[in-house]
């Protein structure tokens, strides 16, 4: 199939539609998460917490914060983990995120080596935290009293500098050994993954190719149209180990198609499922609406893409 030619307006409208920001609002919270793949968490709340703004901008009056808490901490349809940043993601996508859990701190960078050395030296702290969570259930960081178990203090200019318990919790979370089981006044309550994750969820990580094939489709669908550079920084940012090969396979199988965008160089990709929407947009069968966007909204979180598509140079 030859490459489709799109105007920048076509791509903007496609992106807005796929981001659930066009005239027809979604009506279900989980439909939003299935469309976006992830919603970024951020503590800044000049108006409201970022994830709440993202959901409200899609659902409007239909959004109830209690529905989100229920999906996260009662039904367990969602959980908190790393996507293109710390995010809320789908529990059904656990095998995608388990790929990072299995590989975290196994790299050969100086940082990964420093983490490994620090964890080894603080193994008594690691074992103590896991034992406390096993015995007592979900705990806030401040409820874990680990005096005398910190053999080497974590050195950092960030929020974990000198705070070994939060750093170890972050390590165990990223490794998939613990999860956020709830929140108390915004603070995370930690629990063992085996105590929280539903038993029916597949825990085994996808292999490199399966991961990339699956995650790339999620990213392309969420973005509407995307270059390889856009895909790399969206959804599972930096976790597309076989992306060029995966895109070739998806294109060969007719799952994605190539596109050229007028005035922007490079190859873009569209999911084949979205071709009817593209045709409708090009036939001017499209309506938008006004929406309030968080600075970390999925539509605009890639600043280079935002500048290229919207001529909007967004700087905080």
PDB file of N, CA, C and O in Angstrom, residues 174-248:
ATOM      1  N   UNK A 174       9.922  -0.321  41.269  1.00  0.00           N
ATOM      2  CA  UNK A 174      10.352  -0.425  39.873  1.00  0.00           C
ATOM      3  C   UNK A 174      10.674  -1.866  39.507  1.00  0.00           C
ATOM      4  O   UNK A 174      10.443  -2.299  38.377  1.00  0.00           O
ATOM      5  N   UNK A 175      11.167  -2.638  40.466  1.00  0.00           N
ATOM      6  CA  UNK A 175      11.454  -4.052  40.235  1.00  0.00           C
ATOM      7  C   UNK A 175      10.201  -4.912  40.204  1.00  0.00           C
ATOM      8  O   UNK A 175      10.259  -6.082  39.834  1.00  0.00           O
ATOM      9  N   UNK A 176       9.054  -4.336  40.606  1.00  0.00           N
ATOM     10  CA  UNK A 176       7.809  -5.081  40.577  1.00  0.00           C
ATOM     11  C   UNK A 176       7.548  -5.914  41.812  1.00  0.00           C
ATOM     12  O   UNK A 176       6.580  -6.684  41.848  1.00  0.00           O
ATOM     13  N   UNK A 177       8.354  -5.757  42.869  1.00  0.00           N
ATOM     14  CA  UNK A 177       8.154  -6.544  44.074  1.00  0.00           C
ATOM     15  C   UNK A 177       7.066  -5.964  44.971  1.00  0.00           C
ATOM     16  O   UNK A 177       6.468  -6.685  45.774  1.00  0.00           O
ATOM     17  N   UNK A 178       6.840  -4.650  44.862  1.00  0.00           N
ATOM     18  CA  UNK A 178       5.780  -4.005  45.631  1.00  0.00           C
ATOM     19  C   UNK A 178       4.957  -3.135  44.693  1.00  0.00           C
ATOM     20  O   UNK A 178       5.391  -2.810  43.581  1.00  0.00           O
ATOM     21  N   UNK A 179       3.767  -2.740  45.148  1.00  0.00           N
ATOM     22  CA  UNK A 179       2.872  -1.898  44.361  1.00  0.00           C
ATOM     23  C   UNK A 179       2.244  -0.850  45.280  1.00  0.00           C
ATOM     24  O   UNK A 179       2.253  -0.993  46.502  1.00  0.00           O
ATOM     25  N   UNK A 180       1.694   0.179  44.663  1.00  0.00           N
ATOM     26  CA  UNK A 180       0.912   1.155  45.402  1.00  0.00           C
ATOM     27  C   UNK A 180      -0.473   0.555  45.623  1.00  0.00           C
ATOM     28  O   UNK A 180      -1.220   0.333  44.673  1.00  0.00           O
ATOM     29  N   UNK A 181      -0.788   0.277  46.874  1.00  0.00           N
ATOM     30  CA  UNK A 181      -2.051  -0.391  47.201  1.00  0.00           C
ATOM     31  C   UNK A 181      -3.161   0.592  47.495  1.00  0.00           C
ATOM     32  O   UNK A 181      -4.339   0.236  47.493  1.00  0.00           O
ATOM     33  N   UNK A 182      -2.801   1.843  47.765  1.00  0.00           N
ATOM     34  CA  UNK A 182      -3.777   2.877  48.070  1.00  0.00           C
ATOM     35  C   UNK A 182      -3.055   4.177  48.328  1.00  0.00           C
ATOM     36  O   UNK A 182      -1.829   4.241  48.242  1.00  0.00           O
ATOM     37  N   UNK A 183      -3.798   5.215  48.633  1.00  0.00           N
ATOM     38  CA  UNK A 183      -3.199   6.508  48.963  1.00  0.00           C
ATOM     39  C   UNK A 183      -3.939   7.104  50.160  1.00  0.00           C
ATOM     40  O   UNK A 183      -5.156   7.006  50.246  1.00  0.00           O
ATOM     41  N   UNK A 184      -3.154   7.738  51.026  1.00  0.00           N
ATOM     42  CA  UNK A 184      -3.698   8.429  52.196  1.00  0.00           C
ATOM     43  C   UNK A 184      -3.258   9.881  52.111  1.00  0.00           C
ATOM     44  O   UNK A 184      -2.066  10.170  52.209  1.00  0.00           O
ATOM     45  N   UNK A 185      -4.219  10.782  51.860  1.00  0.00           N
ATOM     46  CA  UNK A 185      -3.903  12.205  51.660  1.00  0.00           C
ATOM     47  C   UNK A 185      -2.827  12.366  50.591  1.00  0.00           C
ATOM     48  O   UNK A 185      -1.905  13.179  50.721  1.00  0.00           O
ATOM     49  N   UNK A 186      -2.922  11.564  49.558  1.00  0.00           N
ATOM     50  CA  UNK A 186      -1.990  11.635  48.440  1.00  0.00           C
ATOM     51  C   UNK A 186      -0.738  10.811  48.609  1.00  0.00           C
ATOM     52  O   UNK A 186      -0.022  10.571  47.632  1.00  0.00           O
ATOM     53  N   UNK A 187      -0.433  10.359  49.826  1.00  0.00           N
ATOM     54  CA  UNK A 187       0.773   9.571  50.067  1.00  0.00           C
ATOM     55  C   UNK A 187       0.531   8.101  49.735  1.00  0.00           C
ATOM     56  O   UNK A 187      -0.532   7.558  50.028  1.00  0.00           O
ATOM     57  N   UNK A 188       1.545   7.475  49.170  1.00  0.00           N
ATOM     58  CA  UNK A 188       1.415   6.087  48.726  1.00  0.00           C
ATOM     59  C   UNK A 188       1.429   5.119  49.899  1.00  0.00           C
ATOM     60  O   UNK A 188       2.265   5.226  50.790  1.00  0.00           O
ATOM     61  N   UNK A 189       0.502   4.175  49.854  1.00  0.00           N
ATOM     62  CA  UNK A 189       0.511   3.042  50.775  1.00  0.00           C
ATOM     63  C   UNK A 189       1.054   1.844  49.990  1.00  0.00           C
ATOM     64  O   UNK A 189       0.485   1.454  48.964  1.00  0.00           O
ATOM     65  N   UNK A 190       2.163   1.284  50.480  1.00  0.00           N
ATOM     66  CA  UNK A 190       2.868   0.235  49.748  1.00  0.00           C
ATOM     67  C   UNK A 190       2.468  -1.149  50.242  1.00  0.00           C
ATOM     68  O   UNK A 190       2.243  -1.343  51.442  1.00  0.00           O
ATOM     69  N   UNK A 191       2.405  -2.100  49.299  1.00  0.00           N
ATOM     70  CA  UNK A 191       2.101  -3.483  49.668  1.00  0.00           C
ATOM     71  C   UNK A 191       2.866  -4.419  48.731  1.00  0.00           C
ATOM     72  O   UNK A 191       3.296  -4.022  47.644  1.00  0.00           O
ATOM     73  N   UNK A 192       3.029  -5.649  49.165  1.00  0.00           N
ATOM     74  CA  UNK A 192       3.658  -6.649  48.301  1.00  0.00           C
ATOM     75  C   UNK A 192       2.795  -6.860  47.062  1.00  0.00           C
ATOM     76  O   UNK A 192       1.567  -6.929  47.149  1.00  0.00           O
ATOM     77  N   UNK A 193       3.437  -6.992  45.937  1.00  0.00           N
ATOM     78  CA  UNK A 193       2.700  -7.219  44.696  1.00  0.00           C
ATOM     79  C   UNK A 193       1.825  -8.460  44.793  1.00  0.00           C
ATOM     80  O   UNK A 193       0.685  -8.474  44.330  1.00  0.00           O
ATOM     81  N   UNK A 194       2.331  -9.510  45.429  1.00  0.00           N
ATOM     82  CA  UNK A 194       1.560 -10.747  45.560  1.00  0.00           C
ATOM     83  C   UNK A 194       0.300 -10.552  46.404  1.00  0.00           C
ATOM     84  O   UNK A 194      -0.638 -11.349  46.315  1.00  0.00           O
ATOM     85  N   UNK A 195       0.260  -9.492  47.208  1.00  0.00           N
ATOM     86  CA  UNK A 195      -0.918  -9.209  48.022  1.00  0.00           C
ATOM     87  C   UNK A 195      -1.926  -8.322  47.303  1.00  0.00           C
ATOM     88  O   UNK A 195      -3.061  -8.180  47.778  1.00  0.00           O
ATOM     89  N   UNK A 196      -1.514  -7.724  46.201  1.00  0.00           N
ATOM     90  CA  UNK A 196      -2.331  -6.697  45.547  1.00  0.00           C
ATOM     91  C   UNK A 196      -2.753  -7.085  44.136  1.00  0.00           C
ATOM     92  O   UNK A 196      -3.915  -6.938  43.758  1.00  0.00           O
ATOM     93  N   UNK A 197      -1.822  -7.562  43.339  1.00  0.00           N
ATOM     94  CA  UNK A 197      -2.104  -7.842  41.931  1.00  0.00           C
ATOM     95  C   UNK A 197      -3.078  -9.007  41.814  1.00  0.00           C
ATOM     96  O   UNK A 197      -2.860 -10.067  42.414  1.00  0.00           O
ATOM     97  N   UNK A 198      -4.161  -8.846  41.048  1.00  0.00           N
ATOM     98  CA  UNK A 198      -5.122  -9.950  40.892  1.00  0.00           C
ATOM     99  C   UNK A 198      -4.447 -11.222  40.387  1.00  0.00           C
ATOM    100  O   UNK A 198      -3.526 -11.166  39.555  1.00  0.00           O
ATOM    101  N   UNK A 199      -4.905 -12.333  40.874  1.00  0.00           N
ATOM    102  CA  UNK A 199      -4.247 -13.612  40.554  1.00  0.00           C
ATOM    103  C   UNK A 199      -4.361 -13.981  39.087  1.00  0.00           C
ATOM    104  O   UNK A 199      -3.534 -14.743  38.579  1.00  0.00           O
ATOM    105  N   UNK A 200      -5.366 -13.453  38.387  1.00  0.00           N
ATOM    106  CA  UNK A 200      -5.538 -13.832  36.981  1.00  0.00           C
ATOM    107  C   UNK A 200      -4.576 -13.096  36.060  1.00  0.00           C
ATOM    108  O   UNK A 200      -4.459 -13.450  34.877  1.00  0.00           O
ATOM    109  N   UNK A 201      -3.885 -12.087  36.572  1.00  0.00           N
ATOM    110  CA  UNK A 201      -3.009 -11.267  35.721  1.00  0.00           C
ATOM    111  C   UNK A 201      -1.734 -12.028  35.410  1.00  0.00           C
ATOM    112  O   UNK A 201      -1.082 -12.587  36.301  1.00  0.00           O
ATOM    113  N   UNK A 202      -1.366 -12.047  34.137  1.00  0.00           N
ATOM    114  CA  UNK A 202      -0.125 -12.696  33.720  1.00  0.00           C
ATOM    115  C   UNK A 202       1.060 -11.866  34.181  1.00  0.00           C
ATOM    116  O   UNK A 202       1.172 -10.684  33.858  1.00  0.00           O
ATOM    117  N   UNK A 203       1.958 -12.481  34.939  1.00  0.00           N
ATOM    118  CA  UNK A 203       3.097 -11.757  35.494  1.00  0.00           C
ATOM    119  C   UNK A 203       4.345 -11.849  34.636  1.00  0.00           C
ATOM    120  O   UNK A 203       5.281 -11.075  34.799  1.00  0.00           O
ATOM    121  N   UNK A 204       4.399 -12.823  33.739  1.00  0.00           N
ATOM    122  CA  UNK A 204       5.597 -13.026  32.923  1.00  0.00           C
ATOM    123  C   UNK A 204       5.769 -11.883  31.938  1.00  0.00           C
ATOM    124  O   UNK A 204       4.820 -11.501  31.239  1.00  0.00           O
ATOM    125  N   UNK A 205       6.974 -11.309  31.843  1.00  0.00           N
ATOM    126  CA  UNK A 205       7.202 -10.216  30.888  1.00  0.00           C
ATOM    127  C   UNK A 205       7.197 -10.709  29.450  1.00  0.00           C
ATOM    128  O   UNK A 205       7.533 -11.868  29.167  1.00  0.00           O
ATOM    129  N   UNK A 206       6.797  -9.839  28.537  1.00  0.00           N
ATOM    130  CA  UNK A 206       6.906 -10.134  27.117  1.00  0.00           C
ATOM    131  C   UNK A 206       8.381 -10.147  26.715  1.00  0.00           C
ATOM    132  O   UNK A 206       9.209  -9.471  27.327  1.00  0.00           O
ATOM    133  N   UNK A 207       8.705 -10.918  25.667  1.00  0.00           N
ATOM    134  CA  UNK A 207      10.071 -10.852  25.162  1.00  0.00           C
ATOM    135  C   UNK A 207      10.240  -9.564  24.347  1.00  0.00           C
ATOM    136  O   UNK A 207       9.289  -8.813  24.121  1.00  0.00           O
ATOM    137  N   UNK A 208      11.473  -9.288  23.918  1.00  0.00           N
ATOM    138  CA  UNK A 208      11.774  -8.007  23.278  1.00  0.00           C
ATOM    139  C   UNK A 208      10.878  -7.716  22.085  1.00  0.00           C
ATOM    140  O   UNK A 208      10.342  -6.603  21.943  1.00  0.00           O
ATOM    141  N   UNK A 209      10.705  -8.698  21.211  1.00  0.00           N
ATOM    142  CA  UNK A 209       9.926  -8.460  20.004  1.00  0.00           C
ATOM    143  C   UNK A 209       8.436  -8.319  20.307  1.00  0.00           C
ATOM    144  O   UNK A 209       7.773  -7.404  19.795  1.00  0.00           O
ATOM    145  N   UNK A 210       7.903  -9.199  21.153  1.00  0.00           N
ATOM    146  CA  UNK A 210       6.488  -9.104  21.500  1.00  0.00           C
ATOM    147  C   UNK A 210       6.192  -7.795  22.222  1.00  0.00           C
ATOM    148  O   UNK A 210       5.162  -7.158  21.984  1.00  0.00           O
ATOM    149  N   UNK A 211       7.096  -7.399  23.110  1.00  0.00           N
ATOM    150  CA  UNK A 211       6.937  -6.122  23.804  1.00  0.00           C
ATOM    151  C   UNK A 211       6.846  -4.975  22.810  1.00  0.00           C
ATOM    152  O   UNK A 211       5.939  -4.136  22.874  1.00  0.00           O
ATOM    153  N   UNK A 212       7.780  -4.933  21.873  1.00  0.00           N
ATOM    154  CA  UNK A 212       7.839  -3.813  20.947  1.00  0.00           C
ATOM    155  C   UNK A 212       6.651  -3.812  20.000  1.00  0.00           C
ATOM    156  O   UNK A 212       6.070  -2.753  19.719  1.00  0.00           O
ATOM    157  N   UNK A 213       6.259  -4.967  19.512  1.00  0.00           N
ATOM    158  CA  UNK A 213       5.091  -5.049  18.644  1.00  0.00           C
ATOM    159  C   UNK A 213       3.837  -4.544  19.340  1.00  0.00           C
ATOM    160  O   UNK A 213       3.029  -3.820  18.752  1.00  0.00           O
ATOM    161  N   UNK A 214       3.687  -4.922  20.611  1.00  0.00           N
ATOM    162  CA  UNK A 214       2.489  -4.539  21.358  1.00  0.00           C
ATOM    163  C   UNK A 214       2.512  -3.070  21.760  1.00  0.00           C
ATOM    164  O   UNK A 214       1.547  -2.330  21.536  1.00  0.00           O
ATOM    165  N   UNK A 215       3.620  -2.633  22.349  1.00  0.00           N
ATOM    166  CA  UNK A 215       3.712  -1.258  22.846  1.00  0.00           C
ATOM    167  C   UNK A 215       3.708  -0.250  21.703  1.00  0.00           C
ATOM    168  O   UNK A 215       3.130   0.838  21.826  1.00  0.00           O
ATOM    169  N   UNK A 216       4.337  -0.587  20.574  1.00  0.00           N
ATOM    170  CA  UNK A 216       4.362   0.334  19.434  1.00  0.00           C
ATOM    171  C   UNK A 216       2.956   0.567  18.902  1.00  0.00           C
ATOM    172  O   UNK A 216       2.595   1.696  18.532  1.00  0.00           O
ATOM    173  N   UNK A 217       2.131  -0.478  18.865  1.00  0.00           N
ATOM    174  CA  UNK A 217       0.751  -0.293  18.410  1.00  0.00           C
ATOM    175  C   UNK A 217      -0.026   0.611  19.369  1.00  0.00           C
ATOM    176  O   UNK A 217      -0.805   1.468  18.929  1.00  0.00           O
ATOM    177  N   UNK A 218       0.183   0.423  20.668  1.00  0.00           N
ATOM    178  CA  UNK A 218      -0.485   1.283  21.645  1.00  0.00           C
ATOM    179  C   UNK A 218      -0.087   2.734  21.432  1.00  0.00           C
ATOM    180  O   UNK A 218      -0.929   3.637  21.443  1.00  0.00           O
ATOM    181  N   UNK A 219       1.209   2.975  21.239  1.00  0.00           N
ATOM    182  CA  UNK A 219       1.693   4.341  21.053  1.00  0.00           C
ATOM    183  C   UNK A 219       1.153   4.953  19.769  1.00  0.00           C
ATOM    184  O   UNK A 219       0.697   6.109  19.760  1.00  0.00           O
ATOM    185  N   UNK A 220       1.190   4.212  18.676  1.00  0.00           N
ATOM    186  CA  UNK A 220       0.716   4.742  17.394  1.00  0.00           C
ATOM    187  C   UNK A 220      -0.774   5.049  17.464  1.00  0.00           C
ATOM    188  O   UNK A 220      -1.222   6.103  17.002  1.00  0.00           O
ATOM    189  N   UNK A 221      -1.546   4.149  18.049  1.00  0.00           N
ATOM    190  CA  UNK A 221      -2.985   4.404  18.171  1.00  0.00           C
ATOM    191  C   UNK A 221      -3.267   5.624  19.034  1.00  0.00           C
ATOM    192  O   UNK A 221      -4.152   6.425  18.729  1.00  0.00           O
ATOM    193  N   UNK A 222      -2.534   5.774  20.120  1.00  0.00           N
ATOM    194  CA  UNK A 222      -2.764   6.905  21.011  1.00  0.00           C
ATOM    195  C   UNK A 222      -2.377   8.226  20.361  1.00  0.00           C
ATOM    196  O   UNK A 222      -3.031   9.252  20.567  1.00  0.00           O
ATOM    197  N   UNK A 223      -1.313   8.209  19.563  1.00  0.00           N
ATOM    198  CA  UNK A 223      -0.830   9.428  18.916  1.00  0.00           C
ATOM    199  C   UNK A 223      -1.604   9.758  17.644  1.00  0.00           C
ATOM    200  O   UNK A 223      -1.625  10.910  17.217  1.00  0.00           O
ATOM    201  N   UNK A 224      -2.201   8.760  17.035  1.00  0.00           N
ATOM    202  CA  UNK A 224      -2.906   8.959  15.767  1.00  0.00           C
ATOM    203  C   UNK A 224      -2.000   8.719  14.593  1.00  0.00           C
ATOM    204  O   UNK A 224      -2.217   7.824  13.787  1.00  0.00           O
ATOM    205  N   UNK A 225      -0.981   9.537  14.465  1.00  0.00           N
ATOM    206  CA  UNK A 225       0.071   9.351  13.470  1.00  0.00           C
ATOM    207  C   UNK A 225       1.381   9.664  14.160  1.00  0.00           C
ATOM    208  O   UNK A 225       1.462  10.602  14.956  1.00  0.00           O
ATOM    209  N   UNK A 226       2.412   8.878  13.881  1.00  0.00           N
ATOM    210  CA  UNK A 226       3.651   9.033  14.644  1.00  0.00           C
ATOM    211  C   UNK A 226       4.856   8.642  13.817  1.00  0.00           C
ATOM    212  O   UNK A 226       4.800   7.715  13.001  1.00  0.00           O
ATOM    213  N   UNK A 227       5.953   9.342  14.047  1.00  0.00           N
ATOM    214  CA  UNK A 227       7.241   8.947  13.497  1.00  0.00           C
ATOM    215  C   UNK A 227       7.906   7.995  14.482  1.00  0.00           C
ATOM    216  O   UNK A 227       7.456   7.830  15.627  1.00  0.00           O
ATOM    217  N   UNK A 228       9.015   7.407  14.074  1.00  0.00           N
ATOM    218  CA  UNK A 228       9.734   6.507  14.972  1.00  0.00           C
ATOM    219  C   UNK A 228      10.228   7.260  16.199  1.00  0.00           C
ATOM    220  O   UNK A 228      10.235   6.725  17.312  1.00  0.00           O
ATOM    221  N   UNK A 229      10.579   8.538  16.023  1.00  0.00           N
ATOM    222  CA  UNK A 229      11.034   9.343  17.155  1.00  0.00           C
ATOM    223  C   UNK A 229       9.891   9.592  18.135  1.00  0.00           C
ATOM    224  O   UNK A 229      10.089   9.572  19.358  1.00  0.00           O
ATOM    225  N   UNK A 230       8.672   9.823  17.627  1.00  0.00           N
ATOM    226  CA  UNK A 230       7.524  10.025  18.499  1.00  0.00           C
ATOM    227  C   UNK A 230       7.221   8.771  19.305  1.00  0.00           C
ATOM    228  O   UNK A 230       6.902   8.842  20.500  1.00  0.00           O
ATOM    229  N   UNK A 231       7.295   7.621  18.643  1.00  0.00           N
ATOM    230  CA  UNK A 231       6.992   6.357  19.317  1.00  0.00           C
ATOM    231  C   UNK A 231       7.985   6.112  20.450  1.00  0.00           C
ATOM    232  O   UNK A 231       7.597   5.719  21.553  1.00  0.00           O
ATOM    233  N   UNK A 232       9.251   6.362  20.190  1.00  0.00           N
ATOM    234  CA  UNK A 232      10.297   6.063  21.182  1.00  0.00           C
ATOM    235  C   UNK A 232      10.077   6.777  22.515  1.00  0.00           C
ATOM    236  O   UNK A 232      10.430   6.248  23.573  1.00  0.00           O
ATOM    237  N   UNK A 233       9.515   7.989  22.482  1.00  0.00           N
ATOM    238  CA  UNK A 233       9.377   8.759  23.722  1.00  0.00           C
ATOM    239  C   UNK A 233       7.965   8.712  24.287  1.00  0.00           C
ATOM    240  O   UNK A 233       7.678   9.374  25.290  1.00  0.00           O
ATOM    241  N   UNK A 234       7.073   7.939  23.657  1.00  0.00           N
ATOM    242  CA  UNK A 234       5.697   7.886  24.131  1.00  0.00           C
ATOM    243  C   UNK A 234       5.404   6.528  24.752  1.00  0.00           C
ATOM    244  O   UNK A 234       6.038   5.522  24.425  1.00  0.00           O
ATOM    245  N   UNK A 235       4.437   6.515  25.667  1.00  0.00           N
ATOM    246  CA  UNK A 235       3.968   5.301  26.339  1.00  0.00           C
ATOM    247  C   UNK A 235       5.117   4.626  27.098  1.00  0.00           C
ATOM    248  O   UNK A 235       5.468   5.089  28.180  1.00  0.00           O
ATOM    249  N   UNK A 236       5.731   3.577  26.576  1.00  0.00           N
ATOM    250  CA  UNK A 236       6.852   2.929  27.270  1.00  0.00           C
ATOM    251  C   UNK A 236       8.155   3.577  26.810  1.00  0.00           C
ATOM    252  O   UNK A 236       8.950   2.968  26.093  1.00  0.00           O
ATOM    253  N   UNK A 237       8.359   4.800  27.223  1.00  0.00           N
ATOM    254  CA  UNK A 237       9.495   5.612  26.753  1.00  0.00           C
ATOM    255  C   UNK A 237      10.812   4.862  26.952  1.00  0.00           C
ATOM    256  O   UNK A 237      11.124   4.374  28.031  1.00  0.00           O
ATOM    257  N   UNK A 238      11.571   4.764  25.855  1.00  0.00           N
ATOM    258  CA  UNK A 238      12.872   4.123  25.920  1.00  0.00           C
ATOM    259  C   UNK A 238      12.825   2.608  26.000  1.00  0.00           C
ATOM    260  O   UNK A 238      13.861   1.961  26.181  1.00  0.00           O
ATOM    261  N   UNK A 239      11.630   2.015  25.866  1.00  0.00           N
ATOM    262  CA  UNK A 239      11.501   0.558  25.997  1.00  0.00           C
ATOM    263  C   UNK A 239      10.932  -0.043  24.723  1.00  0.00           C
ATOM    264  O   UNK A 239       9.889  -0.698  24.724  1.00  0.00           O
ATOM    265  N   UNK A 240      11.609   0.206  23.622  1.00  0.00           N
ATOM    266  CA  UNK A 240      11.244  -0.375  22.324  1.00  0.00           C
ATOM    267  C   UNK A 240      12.495  -1.024  21.741  1.00  0.00           C
ATOM    268  O   UNK A 240      13.103  -0.501  20.809  1.00  0.00           O
ATOM    269  N   UNK A 241      12.928  -2.162  22.298  1.00  0.00           N
ATOM    270  CA  UNK A 241      14.245  -2.711  21.956  1.00  0.00           C
ATOM    271  C   UNK A 241      14.406  -3.132  20.507  1.00  0.00           C
ATOM    272  O   UNK A 241      15.536  -3.209  20.016  1.00  0.00           O
ATOM    273  N   UNK A 242      13.315  -3.420  19.794  1.00  0.00           N
ATOM    274  CA  UNK A 242      13.444  -3.865  18.400  1.00  0.00           C
ATOM    275  C   UNK A 242      12.558  -3.017  17.484  1.00  0.00           C
ATOM    276  O   UNK A 242      11.953  -3.538  16.556  1.00  0.00           O
ATOM    277  N   UNK A 243      12.485  -1.712  17.731  1.00  0.00           N
ATOM    278  CA  UNK A 243      11.482  -0.892  17.063  1.00  0.00           C
ATOM    279  C   UNK A 243      11.580  -0.902  15.533  1.00  0.00           C
ATOM    280  O   UNK A 243      10.549  -1.106  14.867  1.00  0.00           O
ATOM    281  N   UNK A 244      12.728  -0.671  14.913  1.00  0.00           N
ATOM    282  CA  UNK A 244      12.750  -0.694  13.445  1.00  0.00           C
ATOM    283  C   UNK A 244      12.238  -2.009  12.861  1.00  0.00           C
ATOM    284  O   UNK A 244      11.450  -2.018  11.909  1.00  0.00           O
ATOM    285  N   UNK A 245      12.675  -3.127  13.452  1.00  0.00           N
ATOM    286  CA  UNK A 245      12.245  -4.429  12.958  1.00  0.00           C
ATOM    287  C   UNK A 245      10.744  -4.640  13.203  1.00  0.00           C
ATOM    288  O   UNK A 245      10.034  -5.196  12.350  1.00  0.00           O
ATOM    289  N   UNK A 246      10.267  -4.201  14.366  1.00  0.00           N
ATOM    290  CA  UNK A 246       8.850  -4.373  14.687  1.00  0.00           C
ATOM    291  C   UNK A 246       7.970  -3.565  13.735  1.00  0.00           C
ATOM    292  O   UNK A 246       6.919  -4.040  13.288  1.00  0.00           O
ATOM    293  N   UNK A 247       8.372  -2.349  13.415  1.00  0.00           N
ATOM    294  CA  UNK A 247       7.592  -1.522  12.492  1.00  0.00           C
ATOM    295  C   UNK A 247       7.547  -2.153  11.106  1.00  0.00           C
ATOM    296  O   UNK A 247       6.508  -2.119  10.432  1.00  0.00           O
ATOM    297  N   UNK A 248       8.662  -2.732  10.672  1.00  0.00           N
ATOM    298  CA  UNK A 248       8.677  -3.422   9.370  1.00  0.00           C
ATOM    299  C   UNK A 248       7.689  -4.592   9.376  1.00  0.00           C
ATOM    300  O   UNK A 248       6.961  -4.808   8.408  1.00  0.00           O
TER     301      UNK A 248
END
